[in-house]
mmCIF file of C-alpha atoms in Angstrom:
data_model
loop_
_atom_site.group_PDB
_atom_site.id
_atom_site.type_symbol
_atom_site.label_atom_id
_atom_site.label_comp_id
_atom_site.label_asym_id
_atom_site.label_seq_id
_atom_site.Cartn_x
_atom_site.Cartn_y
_atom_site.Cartn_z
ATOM 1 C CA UNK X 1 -2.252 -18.839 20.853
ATOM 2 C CA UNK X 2 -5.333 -19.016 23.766
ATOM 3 C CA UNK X 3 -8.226 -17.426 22.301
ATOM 4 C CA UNK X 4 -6.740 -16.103 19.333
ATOM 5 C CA UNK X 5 -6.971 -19.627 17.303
ATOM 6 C CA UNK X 6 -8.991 -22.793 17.971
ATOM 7 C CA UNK X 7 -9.201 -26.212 16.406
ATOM 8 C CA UNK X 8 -12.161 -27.941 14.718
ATOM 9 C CA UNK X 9 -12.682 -31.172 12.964
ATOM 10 C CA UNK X 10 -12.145 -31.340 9.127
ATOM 11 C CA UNK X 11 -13.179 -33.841 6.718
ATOM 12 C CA UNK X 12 -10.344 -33.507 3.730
ATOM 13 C CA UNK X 13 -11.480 -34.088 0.520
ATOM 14 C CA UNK X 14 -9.398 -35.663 -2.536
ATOM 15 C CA UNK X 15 -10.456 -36.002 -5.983
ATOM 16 C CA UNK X 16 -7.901 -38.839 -6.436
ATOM 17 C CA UNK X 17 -7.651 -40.583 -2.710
ATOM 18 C CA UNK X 18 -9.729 -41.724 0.309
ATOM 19 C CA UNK X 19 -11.523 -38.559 2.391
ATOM 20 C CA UNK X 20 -9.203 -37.967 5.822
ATOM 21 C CA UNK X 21 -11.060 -36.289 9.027
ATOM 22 C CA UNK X 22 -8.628 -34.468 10.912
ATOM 23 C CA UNK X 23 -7.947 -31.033 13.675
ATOM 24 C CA UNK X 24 -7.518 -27.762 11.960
ATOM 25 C CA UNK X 25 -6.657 -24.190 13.280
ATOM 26 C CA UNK X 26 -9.017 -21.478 12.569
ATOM 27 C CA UNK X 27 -8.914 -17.889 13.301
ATOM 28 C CA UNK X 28 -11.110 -16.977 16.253
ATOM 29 C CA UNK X 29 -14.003 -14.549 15.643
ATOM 30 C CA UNK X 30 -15.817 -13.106 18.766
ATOM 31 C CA UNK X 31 -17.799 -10.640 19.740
ATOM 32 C CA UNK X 32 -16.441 -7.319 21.493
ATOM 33 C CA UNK X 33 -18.951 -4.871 23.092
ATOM 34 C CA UNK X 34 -17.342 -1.425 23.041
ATOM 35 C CA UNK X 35 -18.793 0.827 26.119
ATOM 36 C CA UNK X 36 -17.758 4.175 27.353
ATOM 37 C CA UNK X 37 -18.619 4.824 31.082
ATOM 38 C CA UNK X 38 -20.845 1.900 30.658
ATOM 39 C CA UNK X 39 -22.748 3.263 28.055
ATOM 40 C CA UNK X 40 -22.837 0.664 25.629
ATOM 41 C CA UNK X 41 -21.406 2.015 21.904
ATOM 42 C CA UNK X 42 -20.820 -0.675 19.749
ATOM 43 C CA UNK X 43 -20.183 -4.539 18.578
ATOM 44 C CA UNK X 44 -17.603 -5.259 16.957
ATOM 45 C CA UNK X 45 -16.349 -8.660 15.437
ATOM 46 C CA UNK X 46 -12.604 -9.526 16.055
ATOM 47 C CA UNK X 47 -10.193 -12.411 16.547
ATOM 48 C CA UNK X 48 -9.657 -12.001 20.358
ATOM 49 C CA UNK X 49 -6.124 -10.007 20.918
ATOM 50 C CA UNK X 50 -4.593 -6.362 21.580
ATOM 51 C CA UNK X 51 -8.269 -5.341 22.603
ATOM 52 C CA UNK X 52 -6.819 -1.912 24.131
ATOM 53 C CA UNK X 53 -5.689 -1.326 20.907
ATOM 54 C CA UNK X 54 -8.536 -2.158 18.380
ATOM 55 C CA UNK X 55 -10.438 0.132 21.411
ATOM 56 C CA UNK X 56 -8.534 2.911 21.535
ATOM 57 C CA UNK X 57 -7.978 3.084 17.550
ATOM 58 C CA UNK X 58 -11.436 2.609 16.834
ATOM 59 C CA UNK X 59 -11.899 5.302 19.227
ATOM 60 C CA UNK X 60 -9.597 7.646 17.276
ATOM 61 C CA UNK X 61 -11.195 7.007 13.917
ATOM 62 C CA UNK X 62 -14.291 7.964 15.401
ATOM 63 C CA UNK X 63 -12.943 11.313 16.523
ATOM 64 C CA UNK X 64 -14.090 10.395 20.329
ATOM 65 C CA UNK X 65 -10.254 10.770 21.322
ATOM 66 C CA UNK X 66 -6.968 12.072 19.685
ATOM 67 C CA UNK X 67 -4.451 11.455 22.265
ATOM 68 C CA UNK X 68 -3.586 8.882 24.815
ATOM 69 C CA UNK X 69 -4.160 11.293 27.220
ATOM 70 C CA UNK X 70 -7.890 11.717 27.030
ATOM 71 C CA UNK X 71 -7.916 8.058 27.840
ATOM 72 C CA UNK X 72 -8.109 7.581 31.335
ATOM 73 C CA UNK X 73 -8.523 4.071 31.610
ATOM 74 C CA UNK X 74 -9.909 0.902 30.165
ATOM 75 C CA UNK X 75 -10.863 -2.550 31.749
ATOM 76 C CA UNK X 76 -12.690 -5.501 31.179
ATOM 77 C CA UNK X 77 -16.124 -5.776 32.569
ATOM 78 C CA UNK X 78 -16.278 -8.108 35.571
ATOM 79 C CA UNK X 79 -19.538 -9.858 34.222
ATOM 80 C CA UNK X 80 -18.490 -10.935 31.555
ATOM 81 C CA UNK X 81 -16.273 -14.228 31.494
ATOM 82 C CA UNK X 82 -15.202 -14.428 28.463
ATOM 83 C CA UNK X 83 -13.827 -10.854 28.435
ATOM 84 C CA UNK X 84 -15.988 -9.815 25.211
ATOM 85 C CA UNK X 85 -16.856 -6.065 27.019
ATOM 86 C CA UNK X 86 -14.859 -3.403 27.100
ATOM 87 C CA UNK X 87 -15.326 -0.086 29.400
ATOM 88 C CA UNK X 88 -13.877 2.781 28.390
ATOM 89 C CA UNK X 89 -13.507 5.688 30.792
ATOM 90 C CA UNK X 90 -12.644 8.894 29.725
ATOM 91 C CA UNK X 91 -10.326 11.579 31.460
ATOM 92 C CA UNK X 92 -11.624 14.845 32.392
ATOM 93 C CA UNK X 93 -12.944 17.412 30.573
ATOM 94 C CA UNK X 94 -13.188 14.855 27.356
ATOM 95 C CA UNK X 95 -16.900 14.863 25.917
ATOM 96 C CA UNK X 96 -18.240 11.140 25.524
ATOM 97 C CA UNK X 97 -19.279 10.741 22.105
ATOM 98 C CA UNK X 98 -22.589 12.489 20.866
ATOM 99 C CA UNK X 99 -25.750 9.825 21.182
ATOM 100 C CA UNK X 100 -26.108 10.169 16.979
ATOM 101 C CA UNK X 101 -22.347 8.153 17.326
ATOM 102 C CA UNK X 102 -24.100 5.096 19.232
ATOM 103 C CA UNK X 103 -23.920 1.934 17.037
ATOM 104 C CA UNK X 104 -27.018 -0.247 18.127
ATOM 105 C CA UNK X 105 -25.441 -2.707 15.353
ATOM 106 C CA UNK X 106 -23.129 -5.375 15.358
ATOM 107 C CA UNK X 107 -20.258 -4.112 12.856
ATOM 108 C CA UNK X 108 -18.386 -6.681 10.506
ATOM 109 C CA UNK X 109 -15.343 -6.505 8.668
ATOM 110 C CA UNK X 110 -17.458 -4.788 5.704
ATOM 111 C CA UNK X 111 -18.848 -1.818 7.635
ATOM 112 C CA UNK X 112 -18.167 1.667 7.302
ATOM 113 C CA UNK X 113 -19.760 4.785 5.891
ATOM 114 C CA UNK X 114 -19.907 5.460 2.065
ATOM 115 C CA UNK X 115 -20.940 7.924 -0.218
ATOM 116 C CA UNK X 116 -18.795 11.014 -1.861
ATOM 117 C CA UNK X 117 -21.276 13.032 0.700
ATOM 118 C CA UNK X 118 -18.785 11.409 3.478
ATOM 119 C CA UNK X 119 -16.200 12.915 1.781
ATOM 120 C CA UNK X 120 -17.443 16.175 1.969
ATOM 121 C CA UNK X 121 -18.480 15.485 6.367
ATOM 122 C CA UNK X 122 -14.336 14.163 6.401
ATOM 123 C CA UNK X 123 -12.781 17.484 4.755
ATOM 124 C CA UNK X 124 -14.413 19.649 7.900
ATOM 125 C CA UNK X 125 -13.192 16.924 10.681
ATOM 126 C CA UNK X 126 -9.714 16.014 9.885
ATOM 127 C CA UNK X 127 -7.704 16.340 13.168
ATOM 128 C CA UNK X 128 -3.915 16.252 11.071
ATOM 129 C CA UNK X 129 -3.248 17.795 7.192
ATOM 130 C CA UNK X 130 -1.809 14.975 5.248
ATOM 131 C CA UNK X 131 -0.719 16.310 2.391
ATOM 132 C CA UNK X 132 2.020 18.621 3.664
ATOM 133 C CA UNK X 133 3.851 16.001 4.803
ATOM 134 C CA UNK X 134 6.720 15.600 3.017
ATOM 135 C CA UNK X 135 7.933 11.642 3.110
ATOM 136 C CA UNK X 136 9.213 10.267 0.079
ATOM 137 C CA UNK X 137 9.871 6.608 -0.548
ATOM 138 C CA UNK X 138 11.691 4.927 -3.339
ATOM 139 C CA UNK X 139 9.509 1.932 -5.434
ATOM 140 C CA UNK X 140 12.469 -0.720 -4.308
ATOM 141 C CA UNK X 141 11.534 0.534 -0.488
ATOM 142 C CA UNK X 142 7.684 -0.039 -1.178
ATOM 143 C CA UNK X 143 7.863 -3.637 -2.887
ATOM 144 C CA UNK X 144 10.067 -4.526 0.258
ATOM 145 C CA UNK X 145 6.758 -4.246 2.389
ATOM 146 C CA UNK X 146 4.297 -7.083 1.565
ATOM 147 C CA UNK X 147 6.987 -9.756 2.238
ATOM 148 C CA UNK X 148 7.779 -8.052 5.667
ATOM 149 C CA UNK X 149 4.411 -8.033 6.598
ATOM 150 C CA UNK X 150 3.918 -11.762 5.998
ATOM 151 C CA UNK X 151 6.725 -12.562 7.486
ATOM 152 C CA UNK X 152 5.348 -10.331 10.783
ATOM 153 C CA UNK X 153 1.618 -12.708 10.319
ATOM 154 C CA UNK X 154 2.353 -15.390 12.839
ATOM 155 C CA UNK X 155 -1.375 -16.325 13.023
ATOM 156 C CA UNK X 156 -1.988 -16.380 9.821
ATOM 157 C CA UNK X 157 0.739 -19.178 8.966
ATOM 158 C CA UNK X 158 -1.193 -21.257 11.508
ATOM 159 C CA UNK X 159 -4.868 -20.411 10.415
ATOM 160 C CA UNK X 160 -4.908 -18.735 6.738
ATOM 161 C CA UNK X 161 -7.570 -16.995 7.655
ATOM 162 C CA UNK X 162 -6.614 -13.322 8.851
ATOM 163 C CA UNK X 163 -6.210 -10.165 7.563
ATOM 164 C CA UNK X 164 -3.267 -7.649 8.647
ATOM 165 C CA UNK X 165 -1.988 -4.273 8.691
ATOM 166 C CA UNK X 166 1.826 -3.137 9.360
ATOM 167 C CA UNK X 167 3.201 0.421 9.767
ATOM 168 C CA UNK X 168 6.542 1.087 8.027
ATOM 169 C CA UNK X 169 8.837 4.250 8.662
ATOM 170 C CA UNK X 170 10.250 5.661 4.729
ATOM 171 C CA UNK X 171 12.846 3.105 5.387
ATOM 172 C CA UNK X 172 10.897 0.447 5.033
ATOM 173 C CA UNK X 173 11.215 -0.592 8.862
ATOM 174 C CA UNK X 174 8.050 -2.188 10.309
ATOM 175 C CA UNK X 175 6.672 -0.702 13.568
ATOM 176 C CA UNK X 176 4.135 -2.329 14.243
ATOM 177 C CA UNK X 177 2.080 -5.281 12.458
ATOM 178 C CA UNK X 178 -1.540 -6.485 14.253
ATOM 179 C CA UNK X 179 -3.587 -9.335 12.667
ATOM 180 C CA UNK X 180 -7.399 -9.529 12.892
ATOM 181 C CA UNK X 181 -10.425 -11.263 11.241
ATOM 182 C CA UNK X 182 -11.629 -7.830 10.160
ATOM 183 C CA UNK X 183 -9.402 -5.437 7.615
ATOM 184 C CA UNK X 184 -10.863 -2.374 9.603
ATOM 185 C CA UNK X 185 -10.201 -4.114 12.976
ATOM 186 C CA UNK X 186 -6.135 -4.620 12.324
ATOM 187 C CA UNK X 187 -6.181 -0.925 10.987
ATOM 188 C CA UNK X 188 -7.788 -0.035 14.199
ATOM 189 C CA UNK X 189 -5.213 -2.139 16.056
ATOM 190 C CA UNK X 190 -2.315 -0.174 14.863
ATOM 191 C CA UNK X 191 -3.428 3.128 15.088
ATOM 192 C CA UNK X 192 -4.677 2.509 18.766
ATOM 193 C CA UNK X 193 -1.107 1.292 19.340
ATOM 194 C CA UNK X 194 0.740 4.717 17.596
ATOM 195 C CA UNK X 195 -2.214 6.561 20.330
ATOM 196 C CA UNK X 196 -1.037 4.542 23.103
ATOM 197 C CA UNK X 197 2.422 4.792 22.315
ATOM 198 C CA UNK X 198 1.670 8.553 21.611
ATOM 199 C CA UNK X 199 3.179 8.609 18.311
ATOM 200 C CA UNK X 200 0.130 10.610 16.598
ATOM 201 C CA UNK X 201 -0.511 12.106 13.767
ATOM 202 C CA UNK X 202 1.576 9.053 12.288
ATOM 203 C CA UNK X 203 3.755 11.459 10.107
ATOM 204 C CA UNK X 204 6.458 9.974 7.421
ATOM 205 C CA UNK X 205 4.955 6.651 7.631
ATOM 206 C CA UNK X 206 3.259 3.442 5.404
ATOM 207 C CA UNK X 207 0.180 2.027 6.347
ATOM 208 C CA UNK X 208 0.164 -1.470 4.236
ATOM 209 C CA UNK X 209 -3.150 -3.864 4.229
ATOM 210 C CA UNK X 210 -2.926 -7.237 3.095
ATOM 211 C CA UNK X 211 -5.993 -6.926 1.250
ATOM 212 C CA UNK X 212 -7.871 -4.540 -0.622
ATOM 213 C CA UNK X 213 -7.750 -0.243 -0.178
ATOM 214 C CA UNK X 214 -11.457 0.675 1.041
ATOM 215 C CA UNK X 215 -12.627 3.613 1.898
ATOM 216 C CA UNK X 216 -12.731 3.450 5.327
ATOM 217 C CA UNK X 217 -9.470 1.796 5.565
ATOM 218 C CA UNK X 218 -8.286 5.373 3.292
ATOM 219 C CA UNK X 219 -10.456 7.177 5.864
ATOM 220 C CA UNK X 220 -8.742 5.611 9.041
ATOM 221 C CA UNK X 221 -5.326 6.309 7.498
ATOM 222 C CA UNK X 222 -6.088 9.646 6.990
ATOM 223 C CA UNK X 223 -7.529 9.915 10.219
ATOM 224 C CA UNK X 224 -4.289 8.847 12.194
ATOM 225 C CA UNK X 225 -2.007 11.470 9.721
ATOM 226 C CA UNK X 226 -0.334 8.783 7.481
ATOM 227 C CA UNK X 227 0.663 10.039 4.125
ATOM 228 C CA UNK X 228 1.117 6.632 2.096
ATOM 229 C CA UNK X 229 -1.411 3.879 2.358
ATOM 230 C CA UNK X 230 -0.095 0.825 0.281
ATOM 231 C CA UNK X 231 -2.568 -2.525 -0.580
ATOM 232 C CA UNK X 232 -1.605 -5.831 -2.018
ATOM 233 C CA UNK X 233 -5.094 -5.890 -3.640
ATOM 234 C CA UNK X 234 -7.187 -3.152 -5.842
ATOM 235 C CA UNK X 235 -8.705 0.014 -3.954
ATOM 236 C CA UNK X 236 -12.056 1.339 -4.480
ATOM 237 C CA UNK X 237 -12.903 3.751 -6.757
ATOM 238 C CA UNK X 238 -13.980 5.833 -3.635
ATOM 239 C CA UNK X 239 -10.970 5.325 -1.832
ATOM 240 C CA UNK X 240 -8.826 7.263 -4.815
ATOM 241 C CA UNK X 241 -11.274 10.219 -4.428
ATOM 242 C CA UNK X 242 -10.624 10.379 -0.448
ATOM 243 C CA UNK X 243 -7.229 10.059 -1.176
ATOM 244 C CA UNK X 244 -7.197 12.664 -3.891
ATOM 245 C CA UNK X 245 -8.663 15.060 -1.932
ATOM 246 C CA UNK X 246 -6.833 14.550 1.495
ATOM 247 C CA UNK X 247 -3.611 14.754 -0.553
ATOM 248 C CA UNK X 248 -2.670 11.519 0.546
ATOM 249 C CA UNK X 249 -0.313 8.716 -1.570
ATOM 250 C CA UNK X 250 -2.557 4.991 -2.343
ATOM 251 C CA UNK X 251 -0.695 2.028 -3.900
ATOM 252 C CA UNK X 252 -2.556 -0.429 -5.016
ATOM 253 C CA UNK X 253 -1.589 -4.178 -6.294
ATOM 254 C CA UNK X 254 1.703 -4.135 -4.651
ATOM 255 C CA UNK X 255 3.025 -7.713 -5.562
ATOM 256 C CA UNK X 256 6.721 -8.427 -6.396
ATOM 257 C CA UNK X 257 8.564 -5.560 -7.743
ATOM 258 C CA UNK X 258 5.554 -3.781 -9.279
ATOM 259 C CA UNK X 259 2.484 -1.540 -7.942
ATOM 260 C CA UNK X 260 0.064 0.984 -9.343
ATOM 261 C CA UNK X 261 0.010 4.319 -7.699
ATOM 262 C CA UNK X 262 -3.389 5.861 -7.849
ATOM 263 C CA UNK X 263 -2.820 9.069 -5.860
ATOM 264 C CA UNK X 264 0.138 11.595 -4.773
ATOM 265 C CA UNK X 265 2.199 9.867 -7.054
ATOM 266 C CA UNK X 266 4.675 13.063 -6.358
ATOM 267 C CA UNK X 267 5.852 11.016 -2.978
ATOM 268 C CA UNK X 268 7.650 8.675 -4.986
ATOM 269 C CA UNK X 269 10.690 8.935 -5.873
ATOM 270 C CA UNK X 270 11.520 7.793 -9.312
#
């Protein structure tokens, strides 16, 4: 697994037997410093993997890019070793994001804007109208997902410790599944995938989390044009209104054969 996993000593504890110091594998968490024609923009925490990805997806959500296109290339920085920098340069005739965008912050897995006032900013900057598209998806389809998704978490079985994301067509076949330490950072994997692969707006498709619906994971979904964002967990109370109002479908608790549907319960097909 390289970087993506390392091993540390463990002391194993037993309320009945002796204690037992052994290896284990856990999920690697490093740094990434996100630059665009050297400018630095942001830090990001991530397990180490499908950097081009988590770069050009968070680029997307951002609204810096909305094509593959407008990227012209990306590379490591030579000074840096451990490859934790990332340059972005930008094709012609693409503006580099405004200086308000900069992030002089490192981000975590809990990041994100908030507020109903974002709501409001979102409804004038949405690159693709979600809630004409038409998919519909049957419940049998939908409770399908999680256990295709775990099966698609190779790290995880070695570490327990990472979050995922998986992109489904209405037939239930996965696309694409990415695994990070950060919910927002496998999100941002697979949509910078769909932009590389040039697959945006990400129409007639499931985004499913392994965890819990935020808002920015609702916002990121939207962002990228997918209609149906399922969870295995609860969503926010803010997520529903985003989802509400950008006519997109959110399934929460999806576990075994049931799920709540909090919003655009019309795309399923009962």
């Amino acid at each position: 697994m390289g970087r993506i996993t390392v091993r540390r000593p463990v002391l194993r504890l037993s309320a009945s037997g002796p204690p037992v110091r052994r290896p284990d594998t856990l999920a690697a968490e490093e740094p990434l410093e996100i630059r665009v024609a050297g400018k630095p923009l942001t830090i990001t925490m991530r397990t180490p993997g499908h950097d081009f990805d988590l770069v050009a997806g968070f680029l997307a959500a951002e609204g810096v890019v909305g094509r593959a296109g407008e990227i012209a290339a990306m590379r490591y920085c030579a000074d840096t070793e451990e490859q934790n920098t990332l340059d972005v340069l930008l094709s012609p005739g693409v503006p580099p994001p405004d200086d308000s965008m900069t992030r002089a912050f490192t981000t975590t897995s809990a990041c994100g804007v908030c507020g109903k006032s974002s709501i409001e900013a979102l409804r004038a900057d949405r690159p693709y109208e979600v809630a004409a598209d038409p998919v519909r998806l049957t419940p049998a389809v939908l409770a399908a997902m999680p256990g295709r998704l775990r099966e698609a978490q190779r790290v995880f079985d070695r570490t327990g410790g990472l979050h995922a994301a998986g992109l489904f067509d209405a037939e239930g076949e996965l696309l694409a599944v990415r695994e990070d330490v950060g919910r927002h950072n496998a999100v941002d994997k697979v949509v910078g995938w769909a932009l590389r692969e040039e697959r945006l707006p990400l129409t007639g498709t499931v985004l499913m989390v392994s965890g819990r619906a935020s808002f920015e994971l609702t916002q990121k979904a939207m962002t990228a044009g997918v209609p149906v964002l399922a969870a295995v967990s609860a969503p926010s109370s803010l997520a529903v209104d985003l989802a509400e109002d950008a006519g997109m479908t959110l399934v929460g608790f999806l576990r075994g054969e049931t799920m709540n549907v909090y919003a655009g319960a019309e795309r399923i097909a009962l």
